[in-house]
Every structure is written in structure tokens, then in C-alpha cells.
mmCIF file of C-alpha atoms (C1' of nucleotides) in Angstrom:
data_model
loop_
_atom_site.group_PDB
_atom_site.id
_atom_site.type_symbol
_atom_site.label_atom_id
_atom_site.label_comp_id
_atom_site.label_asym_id
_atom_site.label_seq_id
_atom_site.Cartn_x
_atom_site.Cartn_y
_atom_site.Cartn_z
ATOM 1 C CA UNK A 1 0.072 30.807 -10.819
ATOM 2 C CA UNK A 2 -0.592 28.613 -13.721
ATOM 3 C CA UNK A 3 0.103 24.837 -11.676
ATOM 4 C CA UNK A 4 2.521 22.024 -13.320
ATOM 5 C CA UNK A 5 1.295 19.325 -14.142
ATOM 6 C CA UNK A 6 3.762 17.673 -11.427
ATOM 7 C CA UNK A 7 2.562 20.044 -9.208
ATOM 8 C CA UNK A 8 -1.117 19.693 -9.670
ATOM 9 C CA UNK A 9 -0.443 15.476 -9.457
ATOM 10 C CA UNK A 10 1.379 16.458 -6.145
ATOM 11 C CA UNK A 11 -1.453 18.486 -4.625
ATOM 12 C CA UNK A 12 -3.481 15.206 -4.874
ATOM 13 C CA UNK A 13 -1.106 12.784 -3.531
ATOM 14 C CA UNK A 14 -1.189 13.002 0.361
ATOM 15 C CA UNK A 15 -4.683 11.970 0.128
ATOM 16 C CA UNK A 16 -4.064 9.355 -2.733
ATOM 17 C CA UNK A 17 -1.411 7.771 -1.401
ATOM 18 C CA UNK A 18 -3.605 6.402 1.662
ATOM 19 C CA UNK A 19 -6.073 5.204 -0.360
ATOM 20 C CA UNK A 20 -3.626 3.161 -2.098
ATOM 21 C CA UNK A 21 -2.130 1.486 0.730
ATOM 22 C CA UNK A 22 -5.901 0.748 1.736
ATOM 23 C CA UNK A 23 -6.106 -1.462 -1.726
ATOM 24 C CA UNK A 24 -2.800 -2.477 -1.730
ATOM 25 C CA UNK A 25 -3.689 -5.726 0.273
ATOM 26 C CA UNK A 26 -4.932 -8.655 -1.396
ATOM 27 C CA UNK A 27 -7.197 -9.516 1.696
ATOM 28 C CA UNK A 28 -8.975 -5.369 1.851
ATOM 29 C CA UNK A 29 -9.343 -5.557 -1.919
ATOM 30 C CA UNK A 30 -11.262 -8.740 -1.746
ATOM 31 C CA UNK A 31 -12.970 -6.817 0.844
ATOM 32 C CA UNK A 32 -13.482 -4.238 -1.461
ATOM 33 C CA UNK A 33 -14.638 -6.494 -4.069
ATOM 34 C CA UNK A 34 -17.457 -8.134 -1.626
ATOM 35 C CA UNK A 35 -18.682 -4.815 -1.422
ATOM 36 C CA UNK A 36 -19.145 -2.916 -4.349
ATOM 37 C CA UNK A 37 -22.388 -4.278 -5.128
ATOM 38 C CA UNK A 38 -23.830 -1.713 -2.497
ATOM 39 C CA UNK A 39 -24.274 -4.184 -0.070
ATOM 40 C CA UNK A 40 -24.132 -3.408 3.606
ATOM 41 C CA UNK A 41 -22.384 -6.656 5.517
ATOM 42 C CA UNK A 42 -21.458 -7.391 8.746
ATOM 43 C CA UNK A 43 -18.061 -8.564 9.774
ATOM 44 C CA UNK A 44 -19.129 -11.963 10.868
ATOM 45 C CA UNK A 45 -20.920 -12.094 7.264
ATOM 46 C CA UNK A 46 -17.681 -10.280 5.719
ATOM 47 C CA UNK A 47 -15.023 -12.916 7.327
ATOM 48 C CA UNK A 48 -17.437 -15.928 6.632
ATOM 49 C CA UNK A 49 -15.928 -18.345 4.591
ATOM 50 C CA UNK A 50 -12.175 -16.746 4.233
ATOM 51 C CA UNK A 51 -9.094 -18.568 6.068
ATOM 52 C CA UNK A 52 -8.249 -15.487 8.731
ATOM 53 C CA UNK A 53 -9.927 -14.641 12.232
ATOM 54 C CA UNK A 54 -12.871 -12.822 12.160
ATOM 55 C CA UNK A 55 -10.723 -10.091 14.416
ATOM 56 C CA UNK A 56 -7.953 -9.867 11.176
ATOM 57 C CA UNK A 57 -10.984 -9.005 9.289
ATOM 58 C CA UNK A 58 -12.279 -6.651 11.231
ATOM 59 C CA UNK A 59 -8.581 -4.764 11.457
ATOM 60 C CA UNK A 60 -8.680 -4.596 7.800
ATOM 61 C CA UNK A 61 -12.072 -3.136 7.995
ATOM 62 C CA UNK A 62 -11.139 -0.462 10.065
ATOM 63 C CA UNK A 63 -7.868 0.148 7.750
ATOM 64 C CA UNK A 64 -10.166 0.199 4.842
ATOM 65 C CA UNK A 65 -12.627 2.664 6.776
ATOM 66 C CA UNK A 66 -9.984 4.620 8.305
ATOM 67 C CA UNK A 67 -8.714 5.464 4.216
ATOM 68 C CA UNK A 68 -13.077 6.481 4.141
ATOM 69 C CA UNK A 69 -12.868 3.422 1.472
ATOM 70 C CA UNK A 70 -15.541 1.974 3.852
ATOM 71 C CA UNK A 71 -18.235 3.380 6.071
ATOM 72 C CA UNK A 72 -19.569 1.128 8.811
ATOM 73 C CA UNK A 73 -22.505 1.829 11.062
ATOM 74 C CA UNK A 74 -23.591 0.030 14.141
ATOM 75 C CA UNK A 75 -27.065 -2.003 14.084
ATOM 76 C CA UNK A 76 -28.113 -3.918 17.075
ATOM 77 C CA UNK A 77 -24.748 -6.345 17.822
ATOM 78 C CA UNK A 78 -23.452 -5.433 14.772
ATOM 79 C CA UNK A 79 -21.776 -2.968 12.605
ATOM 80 C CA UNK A 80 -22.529 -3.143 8.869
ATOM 81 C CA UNK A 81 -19.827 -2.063 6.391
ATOM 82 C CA UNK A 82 -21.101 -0.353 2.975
ATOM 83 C CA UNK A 83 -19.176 1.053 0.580
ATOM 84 C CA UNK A 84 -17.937 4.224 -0.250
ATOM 85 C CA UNK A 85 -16.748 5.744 -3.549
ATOM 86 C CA UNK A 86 -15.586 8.956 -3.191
ATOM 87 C CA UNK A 87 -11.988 7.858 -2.172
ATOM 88 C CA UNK A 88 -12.000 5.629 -5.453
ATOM 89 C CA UNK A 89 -13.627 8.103 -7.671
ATOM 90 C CA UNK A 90 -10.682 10.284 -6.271
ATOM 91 C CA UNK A 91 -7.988 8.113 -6.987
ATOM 92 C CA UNK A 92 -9.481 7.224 -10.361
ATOM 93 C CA UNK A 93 -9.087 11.057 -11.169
ATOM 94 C CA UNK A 94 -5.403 11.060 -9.687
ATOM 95 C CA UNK A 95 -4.754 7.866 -12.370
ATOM 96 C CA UNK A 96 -6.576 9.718 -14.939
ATOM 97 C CA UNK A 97 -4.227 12.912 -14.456
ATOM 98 C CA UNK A 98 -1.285 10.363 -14.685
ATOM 99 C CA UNK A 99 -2.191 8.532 -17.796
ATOM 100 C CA UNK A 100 -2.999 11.929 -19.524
ATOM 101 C CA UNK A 101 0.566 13.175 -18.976
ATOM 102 C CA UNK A 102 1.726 10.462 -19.616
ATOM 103 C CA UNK A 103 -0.511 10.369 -23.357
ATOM 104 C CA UNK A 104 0.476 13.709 -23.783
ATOM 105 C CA UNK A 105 4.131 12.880 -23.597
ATOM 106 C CA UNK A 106 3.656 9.725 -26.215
ATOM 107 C CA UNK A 107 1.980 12.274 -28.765
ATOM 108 C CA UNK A 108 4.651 14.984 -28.671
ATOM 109 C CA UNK A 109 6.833 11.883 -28.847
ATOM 110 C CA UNK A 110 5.187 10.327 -31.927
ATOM 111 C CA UNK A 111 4.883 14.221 -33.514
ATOM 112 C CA UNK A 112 8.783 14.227 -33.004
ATOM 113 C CA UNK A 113 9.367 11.573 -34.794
ATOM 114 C CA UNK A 114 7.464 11.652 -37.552
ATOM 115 C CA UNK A 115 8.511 15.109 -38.442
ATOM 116 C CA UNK B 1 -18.895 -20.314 -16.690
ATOM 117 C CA UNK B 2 -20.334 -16.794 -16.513
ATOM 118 C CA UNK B 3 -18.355 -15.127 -14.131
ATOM 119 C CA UNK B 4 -20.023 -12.740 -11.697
ATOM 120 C CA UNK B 5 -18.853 -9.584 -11.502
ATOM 121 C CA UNK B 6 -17.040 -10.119 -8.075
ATOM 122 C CA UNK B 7 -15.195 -13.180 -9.519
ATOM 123 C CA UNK B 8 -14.322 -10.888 -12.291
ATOM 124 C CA UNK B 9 -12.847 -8.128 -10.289
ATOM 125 C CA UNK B 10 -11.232 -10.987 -7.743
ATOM 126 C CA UNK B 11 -9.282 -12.194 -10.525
ATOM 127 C CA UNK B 12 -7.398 -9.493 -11.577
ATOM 128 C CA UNK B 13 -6.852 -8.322 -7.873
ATOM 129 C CA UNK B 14 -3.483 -10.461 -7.238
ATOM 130 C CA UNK B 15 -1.756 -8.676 -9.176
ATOM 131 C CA UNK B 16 -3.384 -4.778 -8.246
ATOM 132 C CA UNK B 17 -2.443 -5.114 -4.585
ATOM 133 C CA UNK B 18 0.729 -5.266 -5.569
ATOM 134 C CA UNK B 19 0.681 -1.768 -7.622
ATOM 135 C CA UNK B 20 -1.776 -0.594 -4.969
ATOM 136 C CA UNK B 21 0.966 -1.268 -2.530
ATOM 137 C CA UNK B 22 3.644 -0.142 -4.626
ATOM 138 C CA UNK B 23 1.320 3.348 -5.109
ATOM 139 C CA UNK B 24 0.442 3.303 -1.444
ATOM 140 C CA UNK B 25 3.118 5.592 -0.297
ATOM 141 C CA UNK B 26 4.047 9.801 -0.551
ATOM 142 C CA UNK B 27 7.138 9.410 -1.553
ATOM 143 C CA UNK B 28 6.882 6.269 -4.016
ATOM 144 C CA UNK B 29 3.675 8.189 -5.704
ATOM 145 C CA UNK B 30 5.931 11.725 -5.781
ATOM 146 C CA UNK B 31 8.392 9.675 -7.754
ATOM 147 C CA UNK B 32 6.279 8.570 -10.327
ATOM 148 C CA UNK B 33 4.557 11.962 -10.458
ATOM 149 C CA UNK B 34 7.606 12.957 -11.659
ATOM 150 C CA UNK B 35 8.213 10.549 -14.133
ATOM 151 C CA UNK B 36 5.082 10.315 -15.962
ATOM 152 C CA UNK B 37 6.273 13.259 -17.879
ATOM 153 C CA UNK B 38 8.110 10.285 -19.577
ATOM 154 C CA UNK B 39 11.307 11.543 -19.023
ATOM 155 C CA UNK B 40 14.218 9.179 -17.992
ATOM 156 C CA UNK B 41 16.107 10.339 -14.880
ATOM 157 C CA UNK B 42 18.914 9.051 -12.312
ATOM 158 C CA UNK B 43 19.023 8.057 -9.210
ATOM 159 C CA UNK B 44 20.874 10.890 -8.264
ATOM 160 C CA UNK B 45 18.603 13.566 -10.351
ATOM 161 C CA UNK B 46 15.420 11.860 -8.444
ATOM 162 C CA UNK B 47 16.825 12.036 -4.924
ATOM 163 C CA UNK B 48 18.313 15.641 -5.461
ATOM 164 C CA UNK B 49 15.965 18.206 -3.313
ATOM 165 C CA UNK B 50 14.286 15.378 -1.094
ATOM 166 C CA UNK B 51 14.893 14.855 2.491
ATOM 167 C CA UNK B 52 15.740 11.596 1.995
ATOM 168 C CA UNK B 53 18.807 9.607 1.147
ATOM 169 C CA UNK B 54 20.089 8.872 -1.982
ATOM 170 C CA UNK B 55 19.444 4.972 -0.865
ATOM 171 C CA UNK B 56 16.139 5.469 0.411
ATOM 172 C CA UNK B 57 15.375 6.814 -2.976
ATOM 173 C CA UNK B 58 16.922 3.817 -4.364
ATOM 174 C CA UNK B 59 15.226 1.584 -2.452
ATOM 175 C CA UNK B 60 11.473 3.173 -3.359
ATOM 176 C CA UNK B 61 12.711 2.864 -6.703
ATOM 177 C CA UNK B 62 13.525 -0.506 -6.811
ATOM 178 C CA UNK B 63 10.080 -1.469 -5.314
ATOM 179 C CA UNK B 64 8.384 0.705 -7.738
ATOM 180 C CA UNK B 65 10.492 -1.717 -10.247
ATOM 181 C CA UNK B 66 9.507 -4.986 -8.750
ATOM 182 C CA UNK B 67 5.730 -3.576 -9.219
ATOM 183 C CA UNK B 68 6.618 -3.220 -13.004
ATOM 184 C CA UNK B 69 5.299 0.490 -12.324
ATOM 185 C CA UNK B 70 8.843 1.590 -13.442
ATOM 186 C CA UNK B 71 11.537 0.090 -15.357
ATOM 187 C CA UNK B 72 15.327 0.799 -15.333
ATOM 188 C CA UNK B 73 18.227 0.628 -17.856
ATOM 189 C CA UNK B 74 22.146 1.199 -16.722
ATOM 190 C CA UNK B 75 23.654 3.901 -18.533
ATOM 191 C CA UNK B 76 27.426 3.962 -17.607
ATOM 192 C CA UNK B 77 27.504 4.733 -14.221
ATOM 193 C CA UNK B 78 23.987 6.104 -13.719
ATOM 194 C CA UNK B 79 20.947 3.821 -14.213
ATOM 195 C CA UNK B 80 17.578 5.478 -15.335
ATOM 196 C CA UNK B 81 14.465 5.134 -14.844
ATOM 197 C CA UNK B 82 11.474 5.817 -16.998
ATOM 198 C CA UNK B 83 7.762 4.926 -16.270
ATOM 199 C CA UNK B 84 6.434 1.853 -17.311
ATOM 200 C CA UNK B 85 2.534 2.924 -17.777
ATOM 201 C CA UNK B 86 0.857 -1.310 -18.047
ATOM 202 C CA UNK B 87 0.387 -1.693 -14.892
ATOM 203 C CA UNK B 88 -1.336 2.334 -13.962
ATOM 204 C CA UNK B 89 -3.561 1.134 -16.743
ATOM 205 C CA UNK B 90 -4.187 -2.455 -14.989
ATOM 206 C CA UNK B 91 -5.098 -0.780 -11.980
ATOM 207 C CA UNK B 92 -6.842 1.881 -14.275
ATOM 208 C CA UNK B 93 -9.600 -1.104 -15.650
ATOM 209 C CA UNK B 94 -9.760 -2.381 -12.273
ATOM 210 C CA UNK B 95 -11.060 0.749 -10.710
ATOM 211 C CA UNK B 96 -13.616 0.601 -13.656
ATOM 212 C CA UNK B 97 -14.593 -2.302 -12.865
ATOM 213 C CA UNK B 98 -15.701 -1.547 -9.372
ATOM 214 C CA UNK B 99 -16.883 1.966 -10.202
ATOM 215 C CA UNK B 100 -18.692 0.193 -12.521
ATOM 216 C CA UNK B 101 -20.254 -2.686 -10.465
ATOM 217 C CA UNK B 102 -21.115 0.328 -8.123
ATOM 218 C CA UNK B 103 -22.975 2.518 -10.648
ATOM 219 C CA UNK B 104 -25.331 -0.330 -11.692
ATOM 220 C CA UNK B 105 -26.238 -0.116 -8.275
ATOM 221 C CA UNK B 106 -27.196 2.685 -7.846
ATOM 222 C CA UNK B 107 -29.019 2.276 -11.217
ATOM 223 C CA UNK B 108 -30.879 -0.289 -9.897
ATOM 224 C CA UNK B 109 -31.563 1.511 -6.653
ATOM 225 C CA UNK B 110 -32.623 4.362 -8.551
ATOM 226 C CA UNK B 111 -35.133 2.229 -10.730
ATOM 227 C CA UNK B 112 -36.377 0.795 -7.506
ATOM 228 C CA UNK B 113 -37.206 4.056 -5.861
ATOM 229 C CA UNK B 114 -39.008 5.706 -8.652
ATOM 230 C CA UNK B 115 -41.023 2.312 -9.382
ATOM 231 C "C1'" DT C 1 -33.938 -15.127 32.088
ATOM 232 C "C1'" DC C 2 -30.117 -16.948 29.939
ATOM 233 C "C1'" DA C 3 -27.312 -18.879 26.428
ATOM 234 C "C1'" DA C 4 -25.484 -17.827 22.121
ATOM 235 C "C1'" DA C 5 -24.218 -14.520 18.649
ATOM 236 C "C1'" DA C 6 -21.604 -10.421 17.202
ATOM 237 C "C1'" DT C 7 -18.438 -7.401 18.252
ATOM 238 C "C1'" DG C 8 -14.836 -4.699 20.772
ATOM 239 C "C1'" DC C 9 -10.538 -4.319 23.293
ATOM 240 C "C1'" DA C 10 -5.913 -5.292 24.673
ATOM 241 C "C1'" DA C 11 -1.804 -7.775 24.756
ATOM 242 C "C1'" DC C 12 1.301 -10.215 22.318
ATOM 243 C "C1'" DC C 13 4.376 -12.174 18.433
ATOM 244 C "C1'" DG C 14 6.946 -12.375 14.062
ATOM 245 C "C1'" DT C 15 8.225 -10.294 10.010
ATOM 246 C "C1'" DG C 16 9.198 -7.064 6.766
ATOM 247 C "C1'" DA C 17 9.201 -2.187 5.387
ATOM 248 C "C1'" DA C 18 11.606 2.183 5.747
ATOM 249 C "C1'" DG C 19 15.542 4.468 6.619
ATOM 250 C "C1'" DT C 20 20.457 5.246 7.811
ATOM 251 C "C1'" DT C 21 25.465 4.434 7.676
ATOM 252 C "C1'" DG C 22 29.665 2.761 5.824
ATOM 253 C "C1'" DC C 23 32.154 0.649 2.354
ATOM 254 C "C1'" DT C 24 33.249 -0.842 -2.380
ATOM 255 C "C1'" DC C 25 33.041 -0.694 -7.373
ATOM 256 C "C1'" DT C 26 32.657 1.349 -11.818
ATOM 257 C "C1'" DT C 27 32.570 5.202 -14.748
ATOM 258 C "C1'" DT C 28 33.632 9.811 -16.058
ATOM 259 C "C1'" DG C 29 36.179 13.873 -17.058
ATOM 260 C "C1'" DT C 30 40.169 16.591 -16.627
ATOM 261 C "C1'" DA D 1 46.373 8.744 -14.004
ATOM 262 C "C1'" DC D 2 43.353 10.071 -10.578
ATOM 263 C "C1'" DA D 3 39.778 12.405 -8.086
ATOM 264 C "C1'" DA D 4 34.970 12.782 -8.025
ATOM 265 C "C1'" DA D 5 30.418 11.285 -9.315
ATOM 266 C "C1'" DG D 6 26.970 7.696 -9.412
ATOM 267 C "C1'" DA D 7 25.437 3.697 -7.785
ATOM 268 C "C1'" DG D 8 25.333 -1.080 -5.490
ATOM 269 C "C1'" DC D 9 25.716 -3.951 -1.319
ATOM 270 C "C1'" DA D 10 25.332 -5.224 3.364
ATOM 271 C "C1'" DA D 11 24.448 -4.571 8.087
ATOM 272 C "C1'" DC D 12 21.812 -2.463 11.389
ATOM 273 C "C1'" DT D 13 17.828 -0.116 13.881
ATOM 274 C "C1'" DT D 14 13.199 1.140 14.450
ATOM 275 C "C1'" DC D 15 8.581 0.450 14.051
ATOM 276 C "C1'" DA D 16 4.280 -0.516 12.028
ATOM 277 C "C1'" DC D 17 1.591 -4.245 9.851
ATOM 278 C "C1'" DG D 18 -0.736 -8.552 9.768
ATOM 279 C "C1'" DG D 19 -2.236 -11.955 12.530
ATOM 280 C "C1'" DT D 20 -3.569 -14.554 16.755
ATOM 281 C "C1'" DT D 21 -5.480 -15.388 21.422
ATOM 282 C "C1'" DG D 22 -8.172 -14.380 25.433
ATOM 283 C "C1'" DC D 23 -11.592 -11.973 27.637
ATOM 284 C "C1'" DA D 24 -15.336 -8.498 28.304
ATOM 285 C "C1'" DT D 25 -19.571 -6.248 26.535
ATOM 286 C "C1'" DT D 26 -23.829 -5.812 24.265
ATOM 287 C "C1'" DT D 27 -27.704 -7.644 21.835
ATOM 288 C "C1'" DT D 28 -30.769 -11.117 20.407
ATOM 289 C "C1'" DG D 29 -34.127 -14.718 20.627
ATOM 290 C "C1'" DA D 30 -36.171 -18.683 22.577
#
DNA sequence: TCAAAATGCAACCGTGAAGTTGCTCTTTGT
DNA sequence: ACAAAGAGCAACTTCACGGTTGCATTTTGA
């Protein structure tokens, strides 16, 4: 069964889709941002400085861990929060499938019309 | 001002949490699965064989719109839709950014280990 | 030992997202 | 001319999300 390339997009989404709600919060994707210098932070560290509650912060955490965007580990009184990119290698490769049918579409396109 | 790589990524993130958000749902992301063939399709064609109803199909669409991820065009009585490919790309360099921000870690780490 | 730090847990509130239903309007095709 | 198709609009319900507050628990460090 040769896949579409709807179909293969498809297969991807259920998993995709979650990740994307993780990001899509301006708040998570600072979060995000804080972290993708491989640091491991605690909340207290990780809701130092913004305007919300340190418990908001920690909610998003567990959003953002709960997509595996975010692994957190407990150390002494506090849990540490590291980054983790598989879920945003894997949504990198869902955009890449996107933008290549999408490419492939603007060639035949361009092909079309200059034949 | 040299901007460090977390103020870079920060100030592009406004605007990804929306398409994040507008991403961050099944049937929103089937929707655009299906349209980044490049094809230009109804309401009516995209809600035909989903559980949903014709106005919930709408509705995704029109948020999908408002995220610039899709654009419309009235055609008589139908209005199409076709994919608008900017903003997969925005999100597309911001994912760089932090995959990149993350590799130079682990560059770094690397470097340190083997020192 | 004991106070302070860091977190977890639970209850609560307000708002908006998701979805449905019902109606109207415009366009199409016969 | 008129029925059917396609879509928009508005009201409504349900429920989860984002956020706060209050309190309990564990850990730390002096």
C-alpha cells in the first residue's frame, strides 16, 4: 500500500497536534525559549521575574511536560525542568512533510505554466 | 545590541503561538493536511466525510484564517480556501532556531566531555 | 531544632473554545 | 421561476484552559 501523501501527513498528526497546542501559548513558548540552552531550571528559577504566580507556571510546565516537550526531575525541594527535543524534532519533520508538498505542488505549478 | 539567542527566538514568538495554537488541534491540522496539496476547496468539499458539522468545519476554518495559515476567496456561493504557506515557514525558522540553540549545546557538551 | 524555601494539591472563578441547532441569504441550475 | 446547494449569522450549551488563593508537605541551612 503505497501511502498518500495526505495520508502519510495524517499518520503523524495525533501526536503533532499536541505538541502544537503545547507551543501554542505565548507564556510555554517563552518557557520553551528559557530552556533550549540545555539548561535544567527550577520552577521558582523558571517563574522568576515573569508577571504570573509561580503555581501558573508550574501548570504550564506540566502542560509542556505532559506534550514530553519538557522532562522534569525532582532534586531535593525541587524539580528541575530540562528540555526535550524529540517532540520538536518530530514536529519539525511533520512541517517539513508539509512544506515539501506543498513545493512539490508550486513546481508542477510553475512546469504548467511555462509549458 | 547583540541579541542573545533567547531574545532572538522571544521575538518572533508572538506571533508563533498563534500558528502553534492555530496547528494545535486534530481536526484544524487534518484540514490543512489536506490542503497543502495546494488545491482550493469549499466548505462543503472539506466538511464532506467528517463527523463534524458543516459549521464546525467552518469555524476551524475561519481560525485557521485569522492565523493567516489559510486564506479564503468567495466564489459565487461557495468560498475556497487554499493554503497560505508564510506563516508554516515562520514557524518553520522558529523551530530552527531552537533546534539550533539546542545543538550548540550539545556541541559544547560534547567538547566538554572529550576535553 | 526551626524557620524559610520550594513545591504540590485542591478548590474556585471567569472566559473563551468547540460544537450544535435553527434560520436567513445568495447563488446555481433546470 | 423555483427548488436545492452553499454558506453566513446568531444563540445556546458544555467544558477545558488559564489563572488565583490558601494550605499542607518536604527539604534545606543556620
Amino acid at each position: 500500500m503505497a501511502a498518500s501523501a495526505q495520508t502519510r501527513i495524517a499518520r503523524r498528526s495525533p501526536n503533532a497536534a499536541v505538541v502544537f497546542a503545547a507551543l501554542g501559548d505565548p507564556t510555554r513558548l517563552a518557557l520553551v525559549a528559557r530552556l533550549c540552552d540545555g539548561s535544567r531550571r527550577s520552577i521558582a528559577q523558571l517563574s522568576d521575574g515573569q508577571s504570573l504566580t509561580r503555581q501558573a507556571i508550574s501548570k504550564h510546565l506540566r502542560v509542556l511536560e505532559s506534550a514530553r516537550v519538557v522532562r522534569s526531575e525532582r532534586a531535593g525541594r525541587e524539580s528541575l525542568f530540562v528540555l526535550n527535543p524529540q517532540p520538536i524534532e518530530d514536529i519539525r519533520n511533520y512541517i517539513e512533510l508539509v512544506s515539501s508538498q506543498w513545493d512539490a505542488t508550486l513546481s508542477r505549478l510553475k512546469a504548467f505554466v511555462e509549458k
